[in-house]
Tab-separated table of C-alpha atoms in Angstrom:
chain	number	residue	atom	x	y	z
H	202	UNK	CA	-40.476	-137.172	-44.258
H	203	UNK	CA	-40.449	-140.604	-42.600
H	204	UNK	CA	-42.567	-140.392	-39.114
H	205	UNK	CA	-42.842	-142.896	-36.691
H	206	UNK	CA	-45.651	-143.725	-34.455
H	207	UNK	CA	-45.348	-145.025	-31.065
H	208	UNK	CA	-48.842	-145.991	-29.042
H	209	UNK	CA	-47.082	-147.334	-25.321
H	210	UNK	CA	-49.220	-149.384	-22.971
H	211	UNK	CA	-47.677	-150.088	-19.607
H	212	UNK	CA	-46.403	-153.510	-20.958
H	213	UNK	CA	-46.668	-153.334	-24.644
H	214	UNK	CA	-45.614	-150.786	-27.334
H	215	UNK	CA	-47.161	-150.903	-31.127
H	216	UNK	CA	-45.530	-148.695	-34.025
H	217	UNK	CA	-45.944	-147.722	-37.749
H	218	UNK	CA	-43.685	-146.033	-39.517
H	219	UNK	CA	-44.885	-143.842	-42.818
H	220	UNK	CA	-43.355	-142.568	-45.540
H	221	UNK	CA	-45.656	-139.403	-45.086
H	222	UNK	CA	-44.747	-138.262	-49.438
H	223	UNK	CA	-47.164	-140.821	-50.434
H	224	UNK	CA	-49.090	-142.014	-46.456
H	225	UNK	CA	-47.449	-145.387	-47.308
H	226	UNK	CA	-46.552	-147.779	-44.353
H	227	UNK	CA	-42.791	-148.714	-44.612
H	228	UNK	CA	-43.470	-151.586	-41.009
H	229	UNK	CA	-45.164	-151.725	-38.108
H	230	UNK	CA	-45.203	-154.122	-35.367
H	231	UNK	CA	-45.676	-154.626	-31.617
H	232	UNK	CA	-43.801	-155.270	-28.662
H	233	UNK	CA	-45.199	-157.438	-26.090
H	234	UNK	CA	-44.357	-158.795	-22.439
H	235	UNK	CA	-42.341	-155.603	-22.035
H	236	UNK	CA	-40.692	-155.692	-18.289
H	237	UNK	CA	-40.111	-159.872	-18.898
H	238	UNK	CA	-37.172	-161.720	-19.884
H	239	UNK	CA	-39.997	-163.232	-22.445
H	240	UNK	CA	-40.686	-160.128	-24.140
H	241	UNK	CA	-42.083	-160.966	-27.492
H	242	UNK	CA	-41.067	-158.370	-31.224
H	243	UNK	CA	-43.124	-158.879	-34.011
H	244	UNK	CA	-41.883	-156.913	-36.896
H	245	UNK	CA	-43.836	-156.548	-39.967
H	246	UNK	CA	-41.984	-154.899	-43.055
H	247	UNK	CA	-44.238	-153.738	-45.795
H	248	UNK	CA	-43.448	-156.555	-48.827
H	249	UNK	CA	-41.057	-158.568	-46.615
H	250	UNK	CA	-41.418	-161.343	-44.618
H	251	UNK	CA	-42.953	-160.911	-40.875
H	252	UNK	CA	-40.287	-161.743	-38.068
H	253	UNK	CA	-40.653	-162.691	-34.222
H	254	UNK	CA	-37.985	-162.408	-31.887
H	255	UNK	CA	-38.293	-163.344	-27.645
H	256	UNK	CA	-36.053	-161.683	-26.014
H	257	UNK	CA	-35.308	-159.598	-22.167
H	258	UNK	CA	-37.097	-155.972	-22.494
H	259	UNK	CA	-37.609	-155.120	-19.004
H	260	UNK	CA	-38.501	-151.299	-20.306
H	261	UNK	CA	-39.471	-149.154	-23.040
H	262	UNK	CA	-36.375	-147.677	-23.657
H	263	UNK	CA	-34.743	-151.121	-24.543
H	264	UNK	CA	-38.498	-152.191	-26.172
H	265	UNK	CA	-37.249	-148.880	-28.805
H	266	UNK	CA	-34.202	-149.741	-29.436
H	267	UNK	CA	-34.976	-153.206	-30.520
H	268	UNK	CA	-37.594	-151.531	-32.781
H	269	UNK	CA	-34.954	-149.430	-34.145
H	270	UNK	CA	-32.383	-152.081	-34.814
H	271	UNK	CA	-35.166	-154.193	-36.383
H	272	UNK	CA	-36.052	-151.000	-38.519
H	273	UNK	CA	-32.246	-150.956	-39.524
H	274	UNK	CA	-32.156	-154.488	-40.484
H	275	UNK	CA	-30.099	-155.258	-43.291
H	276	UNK	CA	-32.787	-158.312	-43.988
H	277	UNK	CA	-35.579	-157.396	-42.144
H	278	UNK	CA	-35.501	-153.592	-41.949
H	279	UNK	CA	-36.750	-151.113	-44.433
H	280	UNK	CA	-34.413	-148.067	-43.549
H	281	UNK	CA	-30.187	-147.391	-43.850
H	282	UNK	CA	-30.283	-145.696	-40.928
H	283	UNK	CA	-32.155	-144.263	-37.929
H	284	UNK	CA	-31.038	-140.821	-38.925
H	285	UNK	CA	-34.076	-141.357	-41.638
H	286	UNK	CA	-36.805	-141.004	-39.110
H	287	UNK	CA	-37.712	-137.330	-39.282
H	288	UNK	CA	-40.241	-137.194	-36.661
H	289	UNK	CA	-41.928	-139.556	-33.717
H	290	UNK	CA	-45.774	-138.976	-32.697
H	291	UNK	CA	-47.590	-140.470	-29.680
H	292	UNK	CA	-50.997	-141.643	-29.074
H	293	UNK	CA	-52.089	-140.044	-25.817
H	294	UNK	CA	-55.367	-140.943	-24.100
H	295	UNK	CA	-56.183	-137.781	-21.905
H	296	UNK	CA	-55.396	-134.168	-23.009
H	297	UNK	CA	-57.806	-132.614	-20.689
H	298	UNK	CA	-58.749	-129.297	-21.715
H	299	UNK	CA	-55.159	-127.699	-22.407
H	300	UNK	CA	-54.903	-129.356	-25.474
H	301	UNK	CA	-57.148	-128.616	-28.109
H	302	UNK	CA	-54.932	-130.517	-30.866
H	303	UNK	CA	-51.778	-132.488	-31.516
H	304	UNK	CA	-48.191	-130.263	-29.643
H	305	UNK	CA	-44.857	-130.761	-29.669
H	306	UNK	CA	-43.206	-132.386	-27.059
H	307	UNK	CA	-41.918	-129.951	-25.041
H	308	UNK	CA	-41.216	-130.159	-21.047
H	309	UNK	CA	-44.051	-128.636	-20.610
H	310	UNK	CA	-46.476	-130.865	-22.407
H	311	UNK	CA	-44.825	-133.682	-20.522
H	312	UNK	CA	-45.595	-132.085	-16.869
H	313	UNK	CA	-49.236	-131.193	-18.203
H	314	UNK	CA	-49.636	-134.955	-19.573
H	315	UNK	CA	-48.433	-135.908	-15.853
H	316	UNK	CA	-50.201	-134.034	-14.227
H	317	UNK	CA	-53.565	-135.260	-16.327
H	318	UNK	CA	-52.041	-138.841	-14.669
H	319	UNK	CA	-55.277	-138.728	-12.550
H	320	UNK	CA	-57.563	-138.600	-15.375
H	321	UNK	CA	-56.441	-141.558	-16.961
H	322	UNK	CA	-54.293	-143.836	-14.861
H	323	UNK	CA	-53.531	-146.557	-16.888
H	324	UNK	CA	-52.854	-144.644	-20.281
H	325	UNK	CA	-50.879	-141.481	-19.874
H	326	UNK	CA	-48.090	-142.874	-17.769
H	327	UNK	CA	-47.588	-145.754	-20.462
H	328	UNK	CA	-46.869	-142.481	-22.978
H	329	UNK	CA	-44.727	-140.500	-20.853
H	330	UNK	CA	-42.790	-143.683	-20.804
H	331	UNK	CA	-43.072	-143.771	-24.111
H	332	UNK	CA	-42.061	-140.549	-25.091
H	333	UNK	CA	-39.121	-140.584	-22.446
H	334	UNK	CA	-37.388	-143.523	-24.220
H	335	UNK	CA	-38.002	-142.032	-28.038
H	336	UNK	CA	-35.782	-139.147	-26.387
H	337	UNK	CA	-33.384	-141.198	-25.005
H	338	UNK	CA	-32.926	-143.401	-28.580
H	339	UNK	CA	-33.562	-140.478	-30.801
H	340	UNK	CA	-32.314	-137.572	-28.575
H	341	UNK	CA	-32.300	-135.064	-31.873
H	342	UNK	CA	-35.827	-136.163	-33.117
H	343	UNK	CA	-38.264	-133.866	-32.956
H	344	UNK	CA	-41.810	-135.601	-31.250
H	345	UNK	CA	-45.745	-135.137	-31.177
H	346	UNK	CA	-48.660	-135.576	-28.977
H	347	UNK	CA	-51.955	-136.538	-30.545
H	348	UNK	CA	-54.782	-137.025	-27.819
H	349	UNK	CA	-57.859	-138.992	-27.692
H	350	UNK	CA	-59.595	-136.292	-26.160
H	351	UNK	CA	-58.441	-133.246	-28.413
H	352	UNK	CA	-61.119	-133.776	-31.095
H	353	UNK	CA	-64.116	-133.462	-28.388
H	354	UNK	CA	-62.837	-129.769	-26.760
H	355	UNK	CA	-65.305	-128.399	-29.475
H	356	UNK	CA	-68.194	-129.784	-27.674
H	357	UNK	CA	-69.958	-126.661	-25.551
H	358	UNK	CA	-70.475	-126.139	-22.126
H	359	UNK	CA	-74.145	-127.314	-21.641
H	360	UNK	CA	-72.912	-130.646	-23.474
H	361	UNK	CA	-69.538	-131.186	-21.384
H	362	UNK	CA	-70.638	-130.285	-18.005
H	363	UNK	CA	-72.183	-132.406	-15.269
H	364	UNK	CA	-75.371	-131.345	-13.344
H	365	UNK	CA	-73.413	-131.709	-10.475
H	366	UNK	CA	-71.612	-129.318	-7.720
H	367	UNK	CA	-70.143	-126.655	-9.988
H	368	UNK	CA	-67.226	-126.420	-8.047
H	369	UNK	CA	-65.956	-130.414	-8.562
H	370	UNK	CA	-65.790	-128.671	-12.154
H	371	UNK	CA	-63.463	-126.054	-10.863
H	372	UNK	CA	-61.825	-127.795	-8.772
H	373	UNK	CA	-60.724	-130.798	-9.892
H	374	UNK	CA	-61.973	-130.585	-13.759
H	375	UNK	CA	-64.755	-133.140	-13.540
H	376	UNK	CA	-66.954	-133.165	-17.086
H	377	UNK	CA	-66.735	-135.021	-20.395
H	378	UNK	CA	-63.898	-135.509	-22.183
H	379	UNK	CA	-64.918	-138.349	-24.364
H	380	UNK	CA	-62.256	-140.644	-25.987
H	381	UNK	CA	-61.216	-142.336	-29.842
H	382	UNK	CA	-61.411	-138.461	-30.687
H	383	UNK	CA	-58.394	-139.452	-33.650
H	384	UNK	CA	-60.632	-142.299	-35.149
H	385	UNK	CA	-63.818	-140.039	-35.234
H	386	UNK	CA	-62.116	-137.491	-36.813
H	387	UNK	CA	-60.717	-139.396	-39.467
H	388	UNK	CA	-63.511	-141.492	-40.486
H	389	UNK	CA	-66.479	-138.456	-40.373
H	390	UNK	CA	-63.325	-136.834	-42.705
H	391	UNK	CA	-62.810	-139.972	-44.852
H	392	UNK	CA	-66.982	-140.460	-45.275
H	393	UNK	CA	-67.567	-136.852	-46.208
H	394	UNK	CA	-64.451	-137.473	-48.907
H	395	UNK	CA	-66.215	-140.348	-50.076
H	396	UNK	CA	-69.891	-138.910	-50.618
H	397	UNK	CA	-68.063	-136.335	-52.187
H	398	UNK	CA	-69.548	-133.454	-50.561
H	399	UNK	CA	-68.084	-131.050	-47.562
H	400	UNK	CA	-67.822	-131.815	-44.347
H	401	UNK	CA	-69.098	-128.261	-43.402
H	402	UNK	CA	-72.705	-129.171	-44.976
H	403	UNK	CA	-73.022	-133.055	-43.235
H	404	UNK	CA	-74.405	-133.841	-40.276
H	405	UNK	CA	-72.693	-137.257	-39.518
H	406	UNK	CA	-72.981	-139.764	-36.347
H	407	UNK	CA	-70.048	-141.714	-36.416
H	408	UNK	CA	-70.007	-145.417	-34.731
H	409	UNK	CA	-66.668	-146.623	-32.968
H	410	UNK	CA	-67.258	-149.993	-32.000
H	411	UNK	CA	-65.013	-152.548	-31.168
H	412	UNK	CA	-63.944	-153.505	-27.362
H	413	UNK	CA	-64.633	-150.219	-26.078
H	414	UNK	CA	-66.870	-148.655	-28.061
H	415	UNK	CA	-68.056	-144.654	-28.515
H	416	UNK	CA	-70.224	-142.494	-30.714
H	417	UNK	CA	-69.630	-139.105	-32.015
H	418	UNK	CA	-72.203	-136.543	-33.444
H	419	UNK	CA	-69.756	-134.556	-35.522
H	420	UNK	CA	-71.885	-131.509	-36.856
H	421	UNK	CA	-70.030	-129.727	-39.563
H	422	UNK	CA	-66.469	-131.433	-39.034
H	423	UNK	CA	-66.835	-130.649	-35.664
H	424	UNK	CA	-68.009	-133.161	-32.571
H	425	UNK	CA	-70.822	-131.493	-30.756
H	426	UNK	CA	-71.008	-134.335	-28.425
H	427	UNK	CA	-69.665	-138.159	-27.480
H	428	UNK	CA	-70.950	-140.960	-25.571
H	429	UNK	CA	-67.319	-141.728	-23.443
H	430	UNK	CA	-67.428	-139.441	-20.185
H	431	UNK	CA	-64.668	-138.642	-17.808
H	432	UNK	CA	-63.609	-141.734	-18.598
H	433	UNK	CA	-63.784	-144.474	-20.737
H	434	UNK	CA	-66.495	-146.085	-19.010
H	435	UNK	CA	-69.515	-144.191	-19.932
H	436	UNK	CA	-72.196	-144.336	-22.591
H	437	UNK	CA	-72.641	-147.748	-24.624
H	438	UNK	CA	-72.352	-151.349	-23.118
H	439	UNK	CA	-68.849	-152.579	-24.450
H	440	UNK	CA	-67.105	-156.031	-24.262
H	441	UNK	CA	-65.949	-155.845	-20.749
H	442	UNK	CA	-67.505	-151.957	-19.432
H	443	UNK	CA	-70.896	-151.454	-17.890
H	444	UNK	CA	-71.667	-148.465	-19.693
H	445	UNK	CA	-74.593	-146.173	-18.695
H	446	UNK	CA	-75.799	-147.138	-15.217
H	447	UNK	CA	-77.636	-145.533	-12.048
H	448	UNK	CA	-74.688	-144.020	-10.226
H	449	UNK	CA	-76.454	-144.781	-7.148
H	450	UNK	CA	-75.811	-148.502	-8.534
H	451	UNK	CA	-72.102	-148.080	-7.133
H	452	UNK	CA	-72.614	-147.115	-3.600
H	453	UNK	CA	-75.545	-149.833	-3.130
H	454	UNK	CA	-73.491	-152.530	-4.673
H	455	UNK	CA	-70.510	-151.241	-2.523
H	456	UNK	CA	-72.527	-151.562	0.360
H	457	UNK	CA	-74.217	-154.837	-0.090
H	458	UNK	CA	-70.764	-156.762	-1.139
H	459	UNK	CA	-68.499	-155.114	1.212
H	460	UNK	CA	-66.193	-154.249	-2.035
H	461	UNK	CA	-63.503	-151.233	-2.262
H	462	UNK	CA	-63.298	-148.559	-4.607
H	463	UNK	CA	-60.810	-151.037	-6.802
H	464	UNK	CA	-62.588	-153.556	-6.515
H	465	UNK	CA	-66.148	-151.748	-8.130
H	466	UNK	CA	-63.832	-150.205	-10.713
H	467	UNK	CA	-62.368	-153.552	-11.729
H	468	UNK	CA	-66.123	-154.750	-11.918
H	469	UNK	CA	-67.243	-151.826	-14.146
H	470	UNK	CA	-64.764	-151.702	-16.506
H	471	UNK	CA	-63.283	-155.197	-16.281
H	472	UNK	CA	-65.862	-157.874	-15.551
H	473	UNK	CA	-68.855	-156.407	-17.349
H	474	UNK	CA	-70.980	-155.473	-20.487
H	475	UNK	CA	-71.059	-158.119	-22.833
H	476	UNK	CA	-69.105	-160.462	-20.935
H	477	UNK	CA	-71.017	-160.034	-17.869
H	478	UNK	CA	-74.607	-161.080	-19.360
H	479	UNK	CA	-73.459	-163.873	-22.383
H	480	UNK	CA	-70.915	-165.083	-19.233
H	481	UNK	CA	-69.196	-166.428	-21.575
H	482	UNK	CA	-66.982	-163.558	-23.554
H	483	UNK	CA	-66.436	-160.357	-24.443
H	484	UNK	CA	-66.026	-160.880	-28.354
H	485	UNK	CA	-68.663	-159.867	-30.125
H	486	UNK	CA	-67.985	-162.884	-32.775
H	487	UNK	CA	-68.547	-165.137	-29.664
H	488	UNK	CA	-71.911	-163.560	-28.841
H	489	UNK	CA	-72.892	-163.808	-32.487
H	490	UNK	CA	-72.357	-167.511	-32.671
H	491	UNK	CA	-73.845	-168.404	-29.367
H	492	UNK	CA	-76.873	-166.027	-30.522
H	493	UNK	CA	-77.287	-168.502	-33.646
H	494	UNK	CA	-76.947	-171.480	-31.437
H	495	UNK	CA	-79.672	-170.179	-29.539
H	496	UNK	CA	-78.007	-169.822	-26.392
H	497	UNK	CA	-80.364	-167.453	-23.896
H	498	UNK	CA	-77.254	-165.412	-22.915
H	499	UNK	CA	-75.973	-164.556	-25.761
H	500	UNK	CA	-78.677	-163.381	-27.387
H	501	UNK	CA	-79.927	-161.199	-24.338
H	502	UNK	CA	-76.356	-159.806	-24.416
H	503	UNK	CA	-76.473	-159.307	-27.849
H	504	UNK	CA	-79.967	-157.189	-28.209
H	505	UNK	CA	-79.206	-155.173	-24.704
H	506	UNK	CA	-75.294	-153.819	-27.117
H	507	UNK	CA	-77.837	-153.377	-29.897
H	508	UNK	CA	-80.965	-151.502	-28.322
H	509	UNK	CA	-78.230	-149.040	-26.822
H	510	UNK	CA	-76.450	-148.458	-29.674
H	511	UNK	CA	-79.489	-147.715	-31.908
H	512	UNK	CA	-81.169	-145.538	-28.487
H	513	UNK	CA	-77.346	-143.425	-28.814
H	514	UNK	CA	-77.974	-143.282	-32.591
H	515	UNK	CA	-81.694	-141.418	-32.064
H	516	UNK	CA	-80.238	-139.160	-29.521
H	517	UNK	CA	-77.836	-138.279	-31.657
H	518	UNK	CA	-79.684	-137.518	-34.482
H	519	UNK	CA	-81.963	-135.319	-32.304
H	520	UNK	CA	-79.013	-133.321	-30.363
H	521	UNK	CA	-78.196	-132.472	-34.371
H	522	UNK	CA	-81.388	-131.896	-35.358
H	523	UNK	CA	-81.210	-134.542	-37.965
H	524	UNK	CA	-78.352	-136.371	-39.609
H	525	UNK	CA	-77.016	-136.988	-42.844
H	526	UNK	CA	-74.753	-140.202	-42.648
H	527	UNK	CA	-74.120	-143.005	-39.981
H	528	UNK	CA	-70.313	-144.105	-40.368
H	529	UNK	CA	-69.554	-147.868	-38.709
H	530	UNK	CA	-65.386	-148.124	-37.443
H	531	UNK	CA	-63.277	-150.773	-35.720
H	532	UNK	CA	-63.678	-154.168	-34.868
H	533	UNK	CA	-67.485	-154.495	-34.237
H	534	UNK	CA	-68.583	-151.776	-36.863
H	535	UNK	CA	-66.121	-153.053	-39.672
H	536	UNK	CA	-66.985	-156.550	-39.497
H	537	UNK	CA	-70.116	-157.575	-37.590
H	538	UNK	CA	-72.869	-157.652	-40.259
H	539	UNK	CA	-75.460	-158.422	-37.834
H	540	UNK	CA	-74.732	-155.794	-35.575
H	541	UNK	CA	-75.112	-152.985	-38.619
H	542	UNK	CA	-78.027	-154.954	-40.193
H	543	UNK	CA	-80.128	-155.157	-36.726
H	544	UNK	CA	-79.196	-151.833	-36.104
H	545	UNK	CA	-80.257	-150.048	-38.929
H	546	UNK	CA	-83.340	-152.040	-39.396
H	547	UNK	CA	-84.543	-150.763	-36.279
H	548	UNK	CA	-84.237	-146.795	-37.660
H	549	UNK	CA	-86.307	-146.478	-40.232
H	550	UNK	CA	-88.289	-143.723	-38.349
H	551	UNK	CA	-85.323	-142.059	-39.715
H	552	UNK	CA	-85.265	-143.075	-42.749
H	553	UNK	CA	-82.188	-145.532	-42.386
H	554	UNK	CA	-82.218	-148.720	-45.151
H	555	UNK	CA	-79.310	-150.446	-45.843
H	556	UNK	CA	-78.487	-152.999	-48.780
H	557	UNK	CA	-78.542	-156.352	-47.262
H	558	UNK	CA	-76.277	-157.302	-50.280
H	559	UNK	CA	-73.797	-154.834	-49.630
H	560	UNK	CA	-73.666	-154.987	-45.862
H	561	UNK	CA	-72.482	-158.284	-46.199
H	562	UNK	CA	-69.269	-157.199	-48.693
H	563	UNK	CA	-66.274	-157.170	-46.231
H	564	UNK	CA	-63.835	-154.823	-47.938
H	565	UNK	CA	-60.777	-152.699	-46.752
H	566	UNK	CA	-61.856	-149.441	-47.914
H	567	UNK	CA	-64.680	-147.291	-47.442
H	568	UNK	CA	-67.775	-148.112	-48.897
H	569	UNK	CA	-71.895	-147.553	-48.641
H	570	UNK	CA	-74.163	-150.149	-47.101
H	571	UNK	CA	-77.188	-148.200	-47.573
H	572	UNK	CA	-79.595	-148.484	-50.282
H	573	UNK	CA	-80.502	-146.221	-53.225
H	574	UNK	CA	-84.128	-144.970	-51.517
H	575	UNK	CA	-82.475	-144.945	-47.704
H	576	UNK	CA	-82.634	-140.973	-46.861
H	577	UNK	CA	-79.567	-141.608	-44.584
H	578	UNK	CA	-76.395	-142.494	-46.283
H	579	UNK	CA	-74.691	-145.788	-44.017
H	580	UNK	CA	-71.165	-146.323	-44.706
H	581	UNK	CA	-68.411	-148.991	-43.379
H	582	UNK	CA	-65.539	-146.943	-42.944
H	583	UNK	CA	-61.986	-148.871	-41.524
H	584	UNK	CA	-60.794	-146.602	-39.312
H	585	UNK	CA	-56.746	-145.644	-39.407
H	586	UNK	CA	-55.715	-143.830	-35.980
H	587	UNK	CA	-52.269	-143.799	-37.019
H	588	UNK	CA	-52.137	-141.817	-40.055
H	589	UNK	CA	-54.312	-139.351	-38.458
H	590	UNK	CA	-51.273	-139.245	-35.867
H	591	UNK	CA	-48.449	-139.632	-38.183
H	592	UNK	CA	-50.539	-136.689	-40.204
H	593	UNK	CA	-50.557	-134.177	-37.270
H	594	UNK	CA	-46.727	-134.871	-36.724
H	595	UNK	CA	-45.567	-134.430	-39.991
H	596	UNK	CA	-48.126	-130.993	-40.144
H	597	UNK	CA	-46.589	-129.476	-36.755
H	598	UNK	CA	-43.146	-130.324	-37.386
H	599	UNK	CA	-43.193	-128.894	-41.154
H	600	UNK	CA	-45.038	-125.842	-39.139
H	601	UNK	CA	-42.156	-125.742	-36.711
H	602	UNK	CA	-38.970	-125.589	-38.845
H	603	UNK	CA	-40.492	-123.345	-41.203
H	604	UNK	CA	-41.288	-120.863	-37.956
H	605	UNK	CA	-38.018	-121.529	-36.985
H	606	UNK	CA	-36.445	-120.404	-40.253
């Protein structure tokens, strides 16, 4: 089966597309600009040369179709026909609590993904898009769902709930949700493969770190609890999001600056974190080299992303009662050496040593960091979203036509 995988922002669309008999990726690519007569296709085909074209894709439905027809490219594509794509799956941010796991797209996952619009206003209505103009190009295809949030509904009730009115819970579903649910999964999977011992047994606190940035305590192959919130916004400082904070931080700033509901939001999640105290970026390769320059900022940025990370680490290993294996993903945890090095130096009440020879090897595969005596295993795992997604697709659809037979 050949699956493609379609993650839709508001003004950008990014696919892979597997052969799912061996996991290999046939192209993937990105559409930019989407709704400009500027709109930018990068296509990459797997052992072919990379191709650009600018072009007028005022919405997704053309944005897929020009994926398509570059798929179909007798010199750029890497398929006869479109009638070769067995299956399209979608990265959705917010499942809320109805979905547990990866669904087909029916119309009534699309009104429950609507309705969730609330929940996450700049995500989901980029996928309904999304999914609406797979239909319209591939009207016979049978589509997924994967969600963000779908890995976290194991966490329990006294870990997902608020101490808050009871009935904001009720009412309007107001509690944790936590987010990168596909990457945790697959990388607590993908370390427990590599130490070569079951998932059931490990007790593993896995590190999603890039721009926005989350930790998961996955207990048994399960997550038992995650740093993200309602939204996106909560738990560790990130390149442009606050993070933890005083809620009563919010009303008082409100009040002092005379500044909307937008406008705090924009701050919170747009105009702080890392950014906000290096004032000069966001990248975390920007903070690193102003840290070695000496620059004040920078540094002070730098140890505030640290000291929470490691203080999430601790409570983590506590809420599990011990742990077994830290796993570093994305941008930040795949490739910032000083990041895992100051972090783990500063756990050693837990036993935590890593190889300062092998934290610095930069390598696309999974691989340990710690050292022989370190009573916590540390890997670098890469993390790969989309084959978790393109996995679930291929699963439920097998799962459907055989049902269906």
């Amino acid at each position: 089966m050949k699956v493609l995988v379609i993650n839709a922002g508001s003004s950008s669309l990014k696919y892979q597309l597997y052969n799912m008999e061996d996991e290999s990726v046939l192209a993937k690519g990105l559409v930019e600009r989407i709704g400009m007569d500027s709109s930018i296709l990068t296509h990459k085909p797997t052992n072919k040369e990379e191709v650009t074209e600018v072009s007028e894709i005022l919405e997704h439905t053309t944005a897929i179709r020009k994926v398509l027809e570059k798929l179909t490219d007798k010199e750029h594509g890497v398929l006869d026909s479109v009638d070769e794509i067995q299956a399209v799956g979608h990265r959705v941010v917010h499942g809320g609590e109805t979905f547990k796991g990866s669904a087909l797209v029916t119309s009534e996952a699309k009104a429950e993904i609507r309705r969730l619009f609330d929940l996450a206003p700049l995500h989901n209505p980029p996928a309904i898009m999304g999914i609406n103009a797979a239909e319209k190009n591939m009207p016979n295809v049978p589509q997924v769902v994967a969600f963000d949030t779908a890995f976290h509904q194991t966490m329990e009730e006294k870990v997902f709930l608020y101490p808050i009115p009871r009935v904001l819970y009720k009412k309007h579903h107001v509690r944790r949700y936590g987010a990168h649910g596909t990457s945790h999964e697959y990388v607590s999977k993908a370390a427990a493969a590599y130490l070569e011992r079951p998932i059931e047994d490990l007790k593993i606190i896995t590190c999603h770190i890039g721009n926005g940035a989350s930790l998961t305590a996955v207990k048994g192959g399960v997550s038992v609890d995650t740093s993200m919130g309602l939204t996106p916004l909560e738990g560790l400082m990130m390149g442009t999001r606050s993070g933890d904070l005083d809620p009563a931080v919010v009303t008082f700033v409100m009040n002092k600056e005379e500044l909307s509901i937008s406008e705090v939001n924009s701050m919170l999640n747009k105009h702080s974190g890392l950014l906000a105290i290096s004032g000069v970026s966001s990248d975390m390769r920007d903070i690193t080299d102003g840290m070695e320059a000496g620059e004040a900022n920078a540094t002070l940025a730098f140890e505030m992303y640290e000291y929470r990370l490691r203080k999430y680490i601790g409570a983590y290993a506590a809420a599990m009662n011990g742990v077994d294996a830290i796993v570093f993903t994305a941008g930040v945890g795949e490739n910032s050496v000083v990041v895992r090095e100051k972090v783990c130096e500063n756990l050693s009440y837990l036993g935590v040593e890593i190889d300062p020879e092998l934290n610095k090897i930069r390598s696309g595969e999974p691989r340990r960091i710690s050292s022989a005596n370190s009573k916590v295993e540390v890997l670098v795992v890469p993390t790969n979203e989309e084959l978790v997604i393109a996995r679930d697709t291929n699963r439920i659809v097998q799962e459907t036509k055989q049902a269906n037979n």
